mmCIF file of C-alpha atoms in Angstrom:
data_model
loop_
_atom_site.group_PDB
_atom_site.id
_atom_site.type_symbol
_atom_site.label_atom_id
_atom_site.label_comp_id
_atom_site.label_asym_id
_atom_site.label_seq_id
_atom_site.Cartn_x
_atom_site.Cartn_y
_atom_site.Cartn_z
ATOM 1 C CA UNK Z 127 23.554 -26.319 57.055
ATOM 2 C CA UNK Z 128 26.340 -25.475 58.909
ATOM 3 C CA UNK Z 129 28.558 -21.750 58.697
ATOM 4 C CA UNK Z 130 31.653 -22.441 56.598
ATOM 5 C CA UNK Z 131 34.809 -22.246 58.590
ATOM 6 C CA UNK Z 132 37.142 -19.019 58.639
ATOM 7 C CA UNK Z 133 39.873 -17.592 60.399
ATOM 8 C CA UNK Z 134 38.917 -15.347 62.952
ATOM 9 C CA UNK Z 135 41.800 -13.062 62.164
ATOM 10 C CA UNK Z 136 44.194 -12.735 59.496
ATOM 11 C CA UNK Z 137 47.137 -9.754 59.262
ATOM 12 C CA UNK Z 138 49.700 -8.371 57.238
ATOM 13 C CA UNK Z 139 51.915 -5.456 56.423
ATOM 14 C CA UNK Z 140 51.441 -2.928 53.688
ATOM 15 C CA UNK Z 141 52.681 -4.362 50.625
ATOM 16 C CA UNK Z 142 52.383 -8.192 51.744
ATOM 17 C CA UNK Z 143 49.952 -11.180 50.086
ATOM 18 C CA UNK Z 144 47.700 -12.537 52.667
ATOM 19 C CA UNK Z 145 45.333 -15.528 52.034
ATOM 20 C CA UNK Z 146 41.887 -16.169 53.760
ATOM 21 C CA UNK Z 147 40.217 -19.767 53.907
ATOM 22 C CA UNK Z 148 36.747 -20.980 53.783
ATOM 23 C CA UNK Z 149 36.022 -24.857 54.382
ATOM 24 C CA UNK Z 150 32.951 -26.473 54.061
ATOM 25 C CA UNK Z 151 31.737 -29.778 53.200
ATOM 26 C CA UNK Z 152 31.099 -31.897 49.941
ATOM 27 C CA UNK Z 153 27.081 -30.365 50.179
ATOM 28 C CA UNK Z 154 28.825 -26.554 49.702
ATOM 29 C CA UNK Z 155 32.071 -25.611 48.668
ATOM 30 C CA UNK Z 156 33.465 -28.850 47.643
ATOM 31 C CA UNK Z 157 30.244 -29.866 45.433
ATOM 32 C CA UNK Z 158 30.348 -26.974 42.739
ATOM 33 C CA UNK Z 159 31.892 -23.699 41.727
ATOM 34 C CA UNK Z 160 29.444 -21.248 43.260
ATOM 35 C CA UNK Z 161 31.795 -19.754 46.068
ATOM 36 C CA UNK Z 162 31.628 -15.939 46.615
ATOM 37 C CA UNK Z 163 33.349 -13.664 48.783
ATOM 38 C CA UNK Z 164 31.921 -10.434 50.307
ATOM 39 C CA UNK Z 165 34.179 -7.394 51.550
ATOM 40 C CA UNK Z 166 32.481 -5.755 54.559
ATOM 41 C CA UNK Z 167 33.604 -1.931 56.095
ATOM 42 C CA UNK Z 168 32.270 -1.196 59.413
ATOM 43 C CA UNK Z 169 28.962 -0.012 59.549
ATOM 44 C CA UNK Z 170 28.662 -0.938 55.281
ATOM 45 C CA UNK Z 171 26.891 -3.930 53.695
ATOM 46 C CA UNK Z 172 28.938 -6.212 52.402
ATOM 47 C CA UNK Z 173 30.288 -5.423 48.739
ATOM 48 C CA UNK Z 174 31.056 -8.637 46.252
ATOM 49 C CA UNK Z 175 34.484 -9.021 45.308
ATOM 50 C CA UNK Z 176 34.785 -12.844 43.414
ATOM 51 C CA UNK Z 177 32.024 -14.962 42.611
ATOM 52 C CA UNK Z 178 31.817 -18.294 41.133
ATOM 53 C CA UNK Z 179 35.182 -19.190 42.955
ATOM 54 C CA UNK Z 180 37.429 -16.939 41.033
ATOM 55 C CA UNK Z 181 35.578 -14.045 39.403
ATOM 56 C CA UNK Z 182 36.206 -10.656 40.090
ATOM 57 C CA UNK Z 183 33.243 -7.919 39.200
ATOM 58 C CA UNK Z 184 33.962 -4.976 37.053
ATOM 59 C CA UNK Z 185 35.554 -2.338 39.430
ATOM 60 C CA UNK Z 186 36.957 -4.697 42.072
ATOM 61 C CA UNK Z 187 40.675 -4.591 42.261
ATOM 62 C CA UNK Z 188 42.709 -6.707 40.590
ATOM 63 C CA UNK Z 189 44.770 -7.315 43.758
ATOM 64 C CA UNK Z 190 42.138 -9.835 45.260
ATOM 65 C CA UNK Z 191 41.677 -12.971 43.919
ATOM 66 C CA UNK Z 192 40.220 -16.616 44.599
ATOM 67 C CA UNK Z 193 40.863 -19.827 44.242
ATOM 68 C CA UNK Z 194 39.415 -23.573 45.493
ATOM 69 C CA UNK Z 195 40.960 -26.876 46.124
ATOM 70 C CA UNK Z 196 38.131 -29.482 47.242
ATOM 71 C CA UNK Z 197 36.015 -28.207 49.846
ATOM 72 C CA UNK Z 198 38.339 -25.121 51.029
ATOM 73 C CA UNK Z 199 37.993 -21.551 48.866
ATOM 74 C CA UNK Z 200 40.343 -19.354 49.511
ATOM 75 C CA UNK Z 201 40.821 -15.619 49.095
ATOM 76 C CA UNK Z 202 44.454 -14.159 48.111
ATOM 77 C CA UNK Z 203 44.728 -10.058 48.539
ATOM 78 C CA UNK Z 204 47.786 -8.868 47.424
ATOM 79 C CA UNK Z 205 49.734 -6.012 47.281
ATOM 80 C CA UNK Z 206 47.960 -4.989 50.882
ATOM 81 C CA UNK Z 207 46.911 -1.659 51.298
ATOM 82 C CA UNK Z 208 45.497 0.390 54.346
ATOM 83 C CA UNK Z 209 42.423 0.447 52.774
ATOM 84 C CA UNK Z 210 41.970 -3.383 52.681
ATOM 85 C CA UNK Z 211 40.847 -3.328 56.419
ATOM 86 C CA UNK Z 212 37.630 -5.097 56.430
ATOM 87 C CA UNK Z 213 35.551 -7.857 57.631
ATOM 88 C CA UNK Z 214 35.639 -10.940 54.737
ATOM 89 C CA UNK Z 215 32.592 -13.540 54.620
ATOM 90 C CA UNK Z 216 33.025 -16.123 51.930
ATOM 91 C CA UNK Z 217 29.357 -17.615 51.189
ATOM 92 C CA UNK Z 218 28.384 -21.165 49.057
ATOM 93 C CA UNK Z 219 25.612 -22.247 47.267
ATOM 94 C CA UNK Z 220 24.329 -25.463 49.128
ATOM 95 C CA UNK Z 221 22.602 -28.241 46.982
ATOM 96 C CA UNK Z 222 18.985 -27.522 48.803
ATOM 97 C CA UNK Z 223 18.741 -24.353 47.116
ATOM 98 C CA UNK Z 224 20.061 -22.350 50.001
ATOM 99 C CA UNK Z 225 23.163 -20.396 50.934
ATOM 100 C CA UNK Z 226 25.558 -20.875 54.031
ATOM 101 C CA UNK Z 227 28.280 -18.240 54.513
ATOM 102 C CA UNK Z 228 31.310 -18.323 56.421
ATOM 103 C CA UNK Z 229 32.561 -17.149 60.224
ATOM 104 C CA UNK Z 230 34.018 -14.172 58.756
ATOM 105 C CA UNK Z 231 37.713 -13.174 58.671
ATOM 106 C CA UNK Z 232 39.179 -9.644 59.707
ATOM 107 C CA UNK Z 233 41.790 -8.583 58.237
ATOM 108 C CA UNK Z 234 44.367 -5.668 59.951
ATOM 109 C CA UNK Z 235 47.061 -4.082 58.087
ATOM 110 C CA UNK Z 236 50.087 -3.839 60.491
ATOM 111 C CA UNK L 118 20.721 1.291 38.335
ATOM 112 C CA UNK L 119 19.447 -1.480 40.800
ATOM 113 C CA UNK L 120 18.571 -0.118 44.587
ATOM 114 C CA UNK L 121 17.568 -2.218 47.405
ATOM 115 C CA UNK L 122 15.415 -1.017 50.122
ATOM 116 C CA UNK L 123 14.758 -2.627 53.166
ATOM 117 C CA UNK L 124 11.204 -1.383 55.782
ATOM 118 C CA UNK L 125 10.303 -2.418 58.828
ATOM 119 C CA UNK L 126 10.167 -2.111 62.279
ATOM 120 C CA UNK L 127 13.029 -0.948 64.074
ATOM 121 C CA UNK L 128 11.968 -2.752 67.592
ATOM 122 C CA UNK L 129 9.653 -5.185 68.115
ATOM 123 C CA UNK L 130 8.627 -7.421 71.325
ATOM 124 C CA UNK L 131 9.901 -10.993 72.158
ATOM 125 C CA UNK L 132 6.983 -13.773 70.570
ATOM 126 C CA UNK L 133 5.762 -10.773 68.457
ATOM 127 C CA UNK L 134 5.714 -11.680 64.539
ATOM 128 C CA UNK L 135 8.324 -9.064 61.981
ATOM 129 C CA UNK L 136 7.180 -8.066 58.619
ATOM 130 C CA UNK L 137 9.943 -6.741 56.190
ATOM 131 C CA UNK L 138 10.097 -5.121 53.157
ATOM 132 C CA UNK L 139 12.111 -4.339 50.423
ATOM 133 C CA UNK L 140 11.364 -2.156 47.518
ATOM 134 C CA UNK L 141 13.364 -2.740 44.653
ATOM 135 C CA UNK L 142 14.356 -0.375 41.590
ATOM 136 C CA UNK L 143 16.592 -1.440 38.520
ATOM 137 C CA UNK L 144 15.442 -4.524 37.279
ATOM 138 C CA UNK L 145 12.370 -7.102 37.695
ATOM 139 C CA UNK L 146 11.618 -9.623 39.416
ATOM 140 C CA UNK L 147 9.989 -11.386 36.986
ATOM 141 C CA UNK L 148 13.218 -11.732 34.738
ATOM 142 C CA UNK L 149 13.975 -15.391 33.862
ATOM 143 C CA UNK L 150 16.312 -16.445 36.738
ATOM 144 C CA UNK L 151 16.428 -13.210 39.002
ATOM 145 C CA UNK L 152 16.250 -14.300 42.926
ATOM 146 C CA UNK L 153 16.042 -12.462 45.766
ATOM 147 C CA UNK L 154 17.537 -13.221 49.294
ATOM 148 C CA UNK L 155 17.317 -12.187 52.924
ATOM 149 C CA UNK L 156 20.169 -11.765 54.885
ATOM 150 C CA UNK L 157 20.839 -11.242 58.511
ATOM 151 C CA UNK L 158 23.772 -9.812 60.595
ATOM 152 C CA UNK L 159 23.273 -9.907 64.521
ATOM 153 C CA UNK L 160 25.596 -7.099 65.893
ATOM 154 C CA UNK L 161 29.230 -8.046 65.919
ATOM 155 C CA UNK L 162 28.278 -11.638 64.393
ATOM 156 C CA UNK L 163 28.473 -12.995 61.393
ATOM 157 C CA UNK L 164 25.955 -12.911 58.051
ATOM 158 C CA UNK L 165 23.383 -15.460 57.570
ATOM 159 C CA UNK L 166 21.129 -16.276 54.360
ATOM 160 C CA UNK L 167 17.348 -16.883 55.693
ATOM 161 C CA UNK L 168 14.961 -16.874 52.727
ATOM 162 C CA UNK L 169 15.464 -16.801 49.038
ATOM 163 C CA UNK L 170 12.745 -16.267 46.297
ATOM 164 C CA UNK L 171 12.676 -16.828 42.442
ATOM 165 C CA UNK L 172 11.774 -15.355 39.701
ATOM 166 C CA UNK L 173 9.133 -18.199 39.142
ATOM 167 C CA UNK L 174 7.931 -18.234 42.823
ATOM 168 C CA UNK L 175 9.844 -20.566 44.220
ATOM 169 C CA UNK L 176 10.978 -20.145 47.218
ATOM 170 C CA UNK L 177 13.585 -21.342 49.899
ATOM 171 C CA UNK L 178 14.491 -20.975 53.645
ATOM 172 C CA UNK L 179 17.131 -21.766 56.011
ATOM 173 C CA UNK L 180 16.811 -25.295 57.960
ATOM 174 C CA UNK L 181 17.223 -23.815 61.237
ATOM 175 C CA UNK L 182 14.222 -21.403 60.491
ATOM 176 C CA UNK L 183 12.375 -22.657 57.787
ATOM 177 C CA UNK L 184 9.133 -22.736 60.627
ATOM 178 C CA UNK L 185 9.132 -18.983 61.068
ATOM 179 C CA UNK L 186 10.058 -17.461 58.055
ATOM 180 C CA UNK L 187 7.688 -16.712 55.215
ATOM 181 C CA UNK L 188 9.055 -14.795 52.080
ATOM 182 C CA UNK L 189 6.592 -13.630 49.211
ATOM 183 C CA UNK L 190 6.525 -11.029 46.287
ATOM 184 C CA UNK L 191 4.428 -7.626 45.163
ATOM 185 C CA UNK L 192 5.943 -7.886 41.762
ATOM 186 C CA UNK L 193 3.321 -5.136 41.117
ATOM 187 C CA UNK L 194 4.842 -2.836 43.419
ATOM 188 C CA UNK L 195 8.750 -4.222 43.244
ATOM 189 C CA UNK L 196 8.546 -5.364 46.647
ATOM 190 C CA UNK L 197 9.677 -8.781 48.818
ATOM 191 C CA UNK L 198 8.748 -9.410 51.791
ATOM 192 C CA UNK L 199 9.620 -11.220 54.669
ATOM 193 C CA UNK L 200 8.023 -12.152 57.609
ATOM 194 C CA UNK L 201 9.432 -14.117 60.998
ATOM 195 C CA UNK L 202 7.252 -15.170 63.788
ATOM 196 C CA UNK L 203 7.817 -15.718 67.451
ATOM 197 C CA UNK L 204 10.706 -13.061 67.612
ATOM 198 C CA UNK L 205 13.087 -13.607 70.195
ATOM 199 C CA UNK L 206 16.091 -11.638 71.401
ATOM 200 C CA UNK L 207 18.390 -13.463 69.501
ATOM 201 C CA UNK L 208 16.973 -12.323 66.458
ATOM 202 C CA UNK L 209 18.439 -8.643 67.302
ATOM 203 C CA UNK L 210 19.919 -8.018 63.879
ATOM 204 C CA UNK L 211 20.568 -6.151 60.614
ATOM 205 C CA UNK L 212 18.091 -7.535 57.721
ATOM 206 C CA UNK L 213 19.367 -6.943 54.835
ATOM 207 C CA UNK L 214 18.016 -7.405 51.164
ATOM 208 C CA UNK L 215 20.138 -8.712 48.184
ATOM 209 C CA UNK L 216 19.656 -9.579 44.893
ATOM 210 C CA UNK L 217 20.602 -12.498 42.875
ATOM 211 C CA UNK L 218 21.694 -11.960 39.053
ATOM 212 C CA UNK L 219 19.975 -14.091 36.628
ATOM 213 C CA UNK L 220 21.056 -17.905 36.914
ATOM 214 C CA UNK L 221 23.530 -16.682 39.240
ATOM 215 C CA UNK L 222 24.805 -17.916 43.038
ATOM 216 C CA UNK L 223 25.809 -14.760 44.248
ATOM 217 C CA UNK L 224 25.003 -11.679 46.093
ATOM 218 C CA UNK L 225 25.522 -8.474 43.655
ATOM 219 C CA UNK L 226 23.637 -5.581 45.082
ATOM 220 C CA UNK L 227 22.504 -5.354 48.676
ATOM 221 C CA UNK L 228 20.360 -3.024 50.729
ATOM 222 C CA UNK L 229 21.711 -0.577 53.499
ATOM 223 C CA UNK L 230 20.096 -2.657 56.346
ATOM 224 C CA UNK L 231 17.758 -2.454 58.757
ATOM 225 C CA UNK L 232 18.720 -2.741 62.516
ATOM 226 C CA UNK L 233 15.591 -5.065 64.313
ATOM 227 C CA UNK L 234 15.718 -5.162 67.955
ATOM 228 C CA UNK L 235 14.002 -7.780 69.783
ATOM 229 C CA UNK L 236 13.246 -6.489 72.961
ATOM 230 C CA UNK L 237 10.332 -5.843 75.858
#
């Protein structure tokens, strides 16, 4: 199973919408609605933000949000803040019963 | 409240064999549809899921290193654990512990991480 494919780096000013993808295959992304995406701070684990493509947990801002068009997810912060700085991993249920997450994005607020 | 705990050996040698543990508060394992995952992070590098065990026993590893890893449950003692043979330098990573909601595909609570370093 091969890692889903990110940007390496993605930036924005304070204030702007920025949008992170995450493409996979038909086996991952593109065969159900199981896509997550995981905020990361340095030296933090990862915190969920959406799951099942578009879901937001209680207590995650309503300024991220997620999406999915065949086998690309993508992940739409807007309204960026300071605070937003952060290593993203999206991650996909794969058909074997196993997970593959993505490269990782980083985002910088200009 | 749900807490993850992840055990284990902070350094261990090349071809030597790592046990991990995690002890688990909040819920049970038992639970019709709960899984439990491993996750890695080699410094710098991204995440990657390595085992994942279910509420029934069953139980699931990653392709690439299906032939080393062993995951199994204490559900007496709310405890997974993980082992890896043949550890290699590459290996050098944060292990982390996460938990699977019931019937769920996603990662809701995760341990702090334990930093393994493969080296002689």
């Amino acid at each position: 199973q091969s890692a889903l494919t990110q940007a390496a780096s993605v930036s924005g000013s304070p204030g702007q919408s920025i949008t992170i993808s995450c493409t996979g295959t038909g086996s991952d992304v593109g065969g159900h609605n199981y896509v997550s995406w995981y905020q990361q701070e340095p030296g933090k684990a990862p915190k969920l933000i959406i799951y099942d493509v578009s879901n937001r947990p209680s207590g995650v801002s309503y300024r991220f949000s997620g999406s999915k068009s065949g086998n690309t997810a993508s992940l739409t912060i807007s309204g960026l803040q300071a605070e937003d700085e952060a290593d993203y991993y999206c991650s996909s249920y794969a058909r074997t019963g196993s997970f593959v997450f993505g490269t990782g994005t980083t985002v910088t607020v200009l | 409240q749900v807490t993850l705990k992840e055990s284990g050996p902070a350094l261990v040698k090349p071809t030597q064999t790592l046990t991990l543990t995690c002890t688990f508060s909040g819920f049970s394992l038992t639970t019709n549809g709960m899984r439990m995952s491993w996750i890695r992070q080699p410094p710098g590098k991204a995440l990657e899921w390595l085992a994942r065990i279910d509420w029934d026993d069953d139980k699931y590893y990653s392709a690439s290193l299906r032939t080393r890893l062993t995951i199994s449950q204490d559900t007496s003692k709310n405890q997974v654990v993980l082992t890896m043979t043949n550890m290699d330098p590459v290996d050098t990573a944060t292990y982390y512990c996460v938990r699977t909601p019931r019937t769920e595909y996603y990662f809701d609570y995760w341990g702090q991480g334990t930093l393994v370093t493969v080296s002689s």
